[in-house]
Coordinates of N, CA and C in Angstrom, one line a residue:
M1 N -9.1 19.6 14.2 CA -8.2 18.3 13.0 C -7.5 19.4 12.0
T2 N -6.6 19.2 12.3 CA -5.7 20.5 11.4 C -5.4 19.2 9.9
K3 N -4.6 20.3 9.0 CA -4.4 20.1 8.0 C -3.4 19.0 7.8
E4 N -2.9 19.1 8.4 CA -1.1 18.2 9.0 C -1.6 16.9 9.5
R5 N -3.2 17.1 10.2 CA -3.2 15.7 11.1 C -4.2 15.0 9.8
L6 N -4.9 15.9 8.6 CA -5.6 14.9 7.5 C -4.0 14.6 6.4
N7 N -2.9 15.4 6.3 CA -2.1 15.1 5.4 C -0.9 13.9 6.1
E8 N -1.3 13.7 7.0 CA -0.5 11.9 7.8 C -1.4 11.1 7.3
I9 N -2.7 11.1 7.3 CA -2.9 9.6 6.8 C -2.3 10.0 5.0
I10 N -2.3 10.5 4.5 CA -1.5 9.8 2.9 C -0.4 9.6 3.5
K11 N 0.7 10.4 4.3 CA 1.7 9.7 4.2 C 1.8 8.5 5.1
L12 N 0.9 7.7 5.8 CA 0.5 6.7 6.2 C 0.0 5.5 4.9
K13 N -0.4 6.2 4.2 CA -1.0 5.6 3.2 C 0.5 5.0 2.1
R14 N 1.1 6.1 2.1 CA 2.1 5.8 1.3 C 3.4 5.2 1.9
E15 N 3.5 5.2 3.3 CA 4.2 4.3 4.2 C 4.1 2.6 3.9
V16 N 3.2 2.5 4.3 CA 2.3 1.2 4.0 C 2.5 0.7 3.0
E17 N 2.3 1.3 1.9 CA 2.4 0.7 0.5 C 3.8 0.8 -0.1
Q18 N 5.2 1.4 0.7 CA 6.4 1.0 0.8 C 6.8 -0.5 1.2
L19 N 6.1 -0.6 2.4 CA 6.3 -1.7 3.2 C 6.1 -3.0 2.7
R20 N 4.6 -2.6 2.1 CA 3.9 -4.0 1.2 C 5.1 -4.2 -0.6
E21 N 5.4 -3.1 -0.5 CA 6.6 -3.2 -1.6 C 7.8 -4.1 -1.2
K22 N 7.6 -3.4 -0.2 CA 9.3 -4.4 0.7 C 9.4 -5.7 0.7
L23 N 7.9 -6.2 1.2 CA 7.4 -7.5 1.7 C 7.0 -8.2 0.0
R24 N 6.6 -7.5 -0.6 CA 6.5 -8.7 -2.1 C 8.0 -9.3 -2.4
E25 N 8.9 -8.2 -2.0 CA 10.3 -8.3 -3.0 C 10.8 -9.6 -1.7
L26 N 10.4 -9.6 -0.7 CA 10.9 -10.5 0.2 C 10.0 -11.9 0.0
N27 N 9.3 -12.3 -0.7 CA 7.9 -13.5 -0.8 C 8.7 -14.2 -2.2
Y28 N 9.6 -13.8 -2.4 CA 10.5 -14.9 -4.0 C 10.1 -16.1 -3.6
G29 N 10.9 -16.5 -2.2 CA 11.1 -17.8 -2.1 C 9.8 -18.3 -1.1
D30 N 8.5 -17.7 -1.2 CA 7.6 -18.3 0.1 C 6.8 -19.7 -0.7
N31 N 7.2 -20.5 -1.4 CA 6.8 -21.4 -1.6 C 6.1 -21.7 -3.1
E32 N 6.5 -20.6 -3.7 CA 5.1 -20.0 -4.9 C 6.2 -19.7 -6.3
T33 N 8.1 -19.7 -5.7 CA 8.4 -20.0 -7.3 C 9.2 -21.1 -7.5
I34 N 9.0 -21.4 -8.7 CA 9.4 -23.4 -9.3 C 10.0 -22.6 -9.9
V35 N 11.4 -23.4 -9.2 CA 13.1 -23.6 -10.2 C 12.8 -25.0 -10.5
T36 N 13.4 -24.9 -11.6 CA 14.1 -26.0 -12.7 C 15.5 -26.3 -13.2
D37 N 16.0 -28.1 -12.9 CA 17.6 -27.6 -13.1 C 17.6 -29.3 -13.6
R38 N 18.8 -28.9 -15.1 CA 18.6 -30.3 -15.6 C 19.9 -30.8 -14.8
V39 N 19.9 -32.3 -15.1 CA 21.1 -32.7 -14.2 C 21.4 -34.1 -15.5
R40 N 22.7 -34.7 -15.8 CA 22.9 -35.9 -16.9 C 23.2 -36.7 -15.2
G41 N 22.7 -38.1 -16.3 CA 22.8 -39.5 -15.4 C 22.5 -40.5 -16.1
S42 N 21.7 -41.9 -15.6 CA 21.8 -42.9 -16.3 C 20.6 -43.8 -15.5
M43 N 20.5 -44.7 -16.4 CA 18.4 -45.2 -16.0 C 19.6 -46.0 -14.6
A44 N 18.7 -46.6 -14.1 CA 19.4 -47.5 -12.9 C 19.3 -48.9 -13.4
Q45 N 18.6 -49.4 -14.2 CA 18.8 -50.8 -15.1 C 19.9 -51.0 -16.1
F46 N 20.0 -52.1 -16.3 CA 21.0 -51.9 -18.1 C 20.7 -52.1 -18.2
P47 N 21.2 -51.8 -19.7 CA 22.1 -51.1 -20.0 C 22.1 -49.4 -19.6
Y48 N 23.1 -49.4 -19.1 CA 23.4 -48.0 -18.1 C 23.7 -46.7 -19.6
L49 N 22.5 -46.2 -20.0 CA 22.8 -45.1 -21.0 C 22.6 -43.8 -20.7
P50 N 23.3 -42.8 -21.1 CA 23.4 -41.6 -20.2 C 22.0 -41.3 -20.5
R51 N 21.5 -39.7 -19.7 CA 19.8 -39.2 -20.7 C 20.1 -37.9 -19.1
S52 N 19.5 -37.2 -19.9 CA 19.0 -35.6 -18.6 C 18.1 -36.5 -18.1
F53 N 17.8 -35.3 -16.6 CA 16.9 -35.7 -16.7 C 16.5 -34.2 -15.7
T54 N 14.9 -33.9 -15.8 CA 14.4 -32.2 -15.5 C 13.9 -32.1 -14.3
L55 N 14.4 -31.8 -13.1 CA 14.1 -31.3 -11.8 C 13.4 -30.3 -11.7
V56 N 12.3 -30.6 -10.9 CA 11.2 -29.5 -10.7 C 11.0 -29.1 -8.9
G57 N 10.8 -28.3 -9.2 CA 10.5 -27.8 -7.0 C 10.1 -26.5 -7.1
C58 N 9.8 -26.4 -5.9 CA 10.0 -24.7 -5.2 C 10.9 -24.6 -4.7
E59 N 11.3 -23.4 -4.7 CA 12.2 -22.6 -4.0 C 12.1 -22.5 -2.4
Q60 N 13.0 -22.4 -1.7 CA 12.8 -22.3 0.0 C 13.2 -21.9 -0.1
M61 N 12.5 -20.8 1.0 CA 13.0 -19.0 1.6 C 14.0 -19.6 2.9
S62 N 15.0 -19.1 3.0 CA 15.8 -18.7 3.8 C 15.0 -18.4 6.0
E63 N 15.6 -18.3 6.5 CA 15.3 -18.4 8.0 C 15.5 -16.9 8.3
E64 N 16.5 -16.1 7.3 CA 16.2 -14.6 7.7 C 15.1 -14.1 7.3
C65 N 14.9 -14.5 5.5 CA 14.0 -14.0 5.1 C 12.9 -13.6 5.5
I66 N 12.7 -15.4 6.2 CA 11.7 -15.3 6.6 C 11.2 -14.1 8.1
R67 N 12.4 -14.1 8.8 CA 11.9 -13.3 10.0 C 12.0 -11.7 9.6
K68 N 12.8 -11.2 8.2 CA 12.4 -10.1 7.7 C 11.0 -9.5 6.9
R69 N 10.7 -11.4 6.8 CA 9.2 -11.0 6.0 C 8.2 -10.9 7.3
D70 N 8.7 -11.7 8.0 CA 8.1 -11.4 9.7 C 7.9 -9.9 10.2
A71 N 8.8 -9.6 10.1 CA 8.8 -7.9 10.7 C 7.9 -7.0 10.1
I72 N 8.1 -7.0 8.8 CA 7.7 -6.2 7.5 C 6.3 -6.2 8.2
G73 N 6.2 -7.6 8.4 CA 4.1 -7.4 8.4 C 4.0 -7.4 9.6
K74 N 4.7 -7.5 11.1 CA 4.1 -6.5 11.7 C 4.0 -5.2 11.4
K75 N 4.7 -4.5 11.0 CA 5.0 -3.3 10.8 C 3.8 -2.9 9.9
I76 N 3.6 -3.7 8.9 CA 2.2 -3.2 8.5 C 1.5 -3.7 9.1
S77 N 0.6 -4.1 10.0 CA -0.3 -4.6 10.5 C -0.1 -3.6 11.5
D78 N 0.8 -3.1 12.4 CA 0.2 -1.2 13.4 C 0.6 -0.7 12.3
K79 N 1.1 0.0 11.7 CA 0.7 1.0 10.3 C -0.8 0.8 10.4
Y80 N -0.8 -0.3 9.4 CA -2.7 -0.2 9.2 C -3.6 0.2 10.4
H81 N -3.2 -0.4 11.4 CA -4.1 0.2 12.6 C -4.1 1.4 13.2
E82 N -2.3 2.2 13.0 CA -2.4 3.6 13.1 C -3.2 4.2 11.8
L83 N -3.3 3.8 10.7 CA -4.1 4.5 9.3 C -5.3 4.5 9.6
Y84 N -6.0 3.4 9.9 CA -7.7 3.3 10.4 C -8.0 4.0 11.5
G85 N -7.2 4.4 12.2 CA -7.5 4.9 13.6 C -7.8 6.7 12.9
R86 N -6.6 6.9 12.3 CA -7.1 8.5 11.7 C -8.0 8.8 10.7
I87 N -8.1 7.7 9.8 CA -9.4 7.4 8.7 C -10.7 8.1 9.9
D88 N -10.8 7.4 10.7 CA -12.1 7.1 11.6 C -12.2 8.5 11.9
E89 N -11.7 9.1 12.7 CA -11.5 10.1 13.5 C -11.5 11.1 11.7
A90 N -10.7 11.1 10.9 CA -11.2 12.1 9.7 C -12.5 12.4 9.2
I91 N -12.7 10.7 9.2 CA -14.2 10.8 9.2 C -15.7 11.1 9.8
D92 N -15.3 11.2 11.2 CA -15.8 12.1 11.7 C -16.1 13.6 12.1
F93 N -14.7 14.0 11.4 CA -14.3 15.5 11.6 C -15.5 15.6 10.3
I94 N -14.7 15.3 9.5 CA -15.4 15.4 7.7 C -17.5 15.6 7.8
Q95 N -17.5 14.7 8.8 CA -19.1 14.5 8.6 C -19.6 15.4 9.2
S96 N -19.3 16.2 10.3 CA -19.4 17.0 10.9 C -19.5 18.6 10.4
I97 N -19.1 18.6 8.8 CA -18.7 19.9 8.3 C -20.1 19.9 7.3
D98 N -21.4 20.8 7.7 CA -22.0 21.1 7.2 C -22.2 21.3 5.6
D99 N -21.3 21.5 5.1 CA -21.2 21.6 3.1 C -20.9 20.4 2.8
S100 N -21.8 20.0 2.0 CA -21.5 19.3 0.7 C -20.2 19.1 0.1
D101 N -20.2 19.9 -0.1 CA -18.9 20.4 -1.6 C -17.4 19.7 -0.7
L102 N -17.7 21.0 0.4 CA -16.2 20.5 1.2 C -16.4 19.3 1.8
R103 N -17.4 18.5 2.3 CA -17.1 17.4 2.9 C -16.4 16.2 1.7
Q104 N -17.0 16.2 -0.1 CA -16.5 15.6 -1.1 C -15.0 16.4 -1.3
I105 N -15.0 16.9 -0.9 CA -13.6 18.0 -1.4 C -12.4 16.9 -0.2
L106 N -12.5 17.2 1.0 CA -11.8 16.4 1.8 C -11.7 15.1 2.3
T107 N -12.8 14.2 2.1 CA -13.1 13.0 1.3 C -12.2 12.6 0.2
Y108 N -12.3 13.5 -0.9 CA -11.3 13.0 -2.1 C -10.3 12.9 -1.8
K109 N -9.7 14.7 -1.0 CA -8.1 15.0 -1.0 C -7.3 13.7 0.5
Y110 N -8.1 13.9 1.5 CA -7.3 13.3 2.7 C -7.6 11.4 2.5
I111 N -8.8 10.8 1.9 CA -9.4 9.4 2.7 C -8.9 8.7 1.4
D112 N -9.3 9.7 -0.1 CA -8.9 8.9 -1.0 C -8.0 8.9 -1.4
G113 N -6.7 9.7 -1.1 CA -5.7 10.3 -1.7 C -5.8 11.2 -3.6
L114 N -7.4 11.1 -3.5 CA -7.2 12.1 -5.1 C -6.0 13.1 -5.5
I115 N -5.2 13.6 -6.3 CA -5.2 15.1 -6.7 C -6.1 16.3 -6.8
W116 N -5.7 17.2 -7.2 CA -6.5 18.2 -7.0 C -7.1 17.9 -8.4
E117 N -6.3 17.7 -10.1 CA -7.4 17.8 -10.9 C -8.5 16.8 -10.7
Q118 N -8.2 15.4 -10.2 CA -9.4 14.6 -10.5 C -10.5 14.7 -9.0
I119 N -10.0 15.4 -8.0 CA -11.1 16.0 -7.6 C -11.9 17.1 -7.8
G120 N -11.2 17.8 -8.8 CA -12.3 18.8 -9.7 C -13.2 18.0 -10.8
Q121 N -12.2 16.6 -11.4 CA -13.2 16.0 -12.9 C -14.7 15.3 -11.5
C122 N -13.7 14.5 -10.6 CA -14.9 13.9 -9.9 C -16.5 15.1 -9.3
M123 N -16.5 16.0 -9.2 CA -17.3 16.9 -8.9 C -17.3 17.8 -10.1
N124 N -17.0 18.1 -11.4 CA -17.4 18.6 -12.4 C -16.9 20.5 -12.1
Y125 N -16.3 20.8 -11.1 CA -15.8 21.7 -11.2 C -14.0 22.1 -11.4
G126 N -13.8 23.2 -11.8 CA -12.0 23.5 -11.8 C -11.4 23.9 -10.6
T127 N -10.2 22.8 -11.0 CA -9.2 22.7 -10.3 C -8.6 23.7 -9.1
S128 N -8.7 24.8 -10.0 CA -8.6 26.2 -9.2 C -10.1 26.3 -8.1
S129 N -11.0 26.1 -8.1 CA -12.3 26.1 -7.6 C -12.2 25.2 -6.5
V130 N -11.8 24.1 -6.6 CA -11.5 23.1 -5.6 C -10.7 23.2 -4.6
R131 N -9.9 23.8 -5.2 CA -8.6 23.6 -4.0 C -9.1 25.1 -3.5
L132 N -9.3 26.2 -3.9 CA -9.8 27.6 -3.6 C -10.6 27.4 -1.7
K133 N -11.5 26.6 -2.2 CA -12.5 26.0 -1.2 C -11.9 25.6 -0.2
H134 N -10.9 24.2 -0.6 CA -10.3 23.7 0.3 C -9.6 24.5 1.3
D135 N -7.9 25.2 0.1 CA -7.9 26.3 1.0 C -8.6 27.2 1.8
K136 N -9.3 27.5 1.7 CA -10.2 28.8 2.4 C -10.6 27.6 3.9
F137 N -11.1 26.8 3.5 CA -11.7 26.2 4.9 C -11.2 26.0 5.5
M138 N -9.5 25.7 5.0 CA -8.1 24.7 6.1 C -7.8 26.2 6.9
K139 N -8.1 27.5 6.1 CA -7.2 28.8 7.0 C -8.0 28.6 8.2
S140 N -9.6 28.4 8.0 CA -10.7 28.9 9.3 C -10.4 28.1 9.9
I141 N -10.4 27.1 9.9 CA -9.6 26.2 11.0 C -8.6 26.5 11.8
N142 N -7.5 26.7 11.0 CA -6.2 27.1 11.5 C -6.2 28.6 12.4
D143 N -6.8 29.2 11.8 CA -7.0 30.2 12.3 C -7.3 30.7 14.2

């Protein structure tokens, strides 16, 4: 397991979140958007007095939008499959390490996606101590 391989987990998570944001943007017309309009007309019976009517309904999603949504959904599914495979691989690697602090650092960094300051706070260590321990270990496995 290399640092680059572990960093791929973080990159895949970002990529999935970007795709999910695109999907949220496309779902605007997925029968959840209520639209209203006002029209003028008259009663069907005599006397024909003009009045306003309010129409309420759901916005219809276009075929193109549905195709895009489905394609992005497929990409998200594929990326999740790849992501969870990488996470399982990383967890197996991390659990094989004897040092508990190092297991926590690697889990916080690569599985949970925390930054160095957050990892230090979680472990009650200084940021530089956490990073130094991490870098020393990474150098030892890459040599």
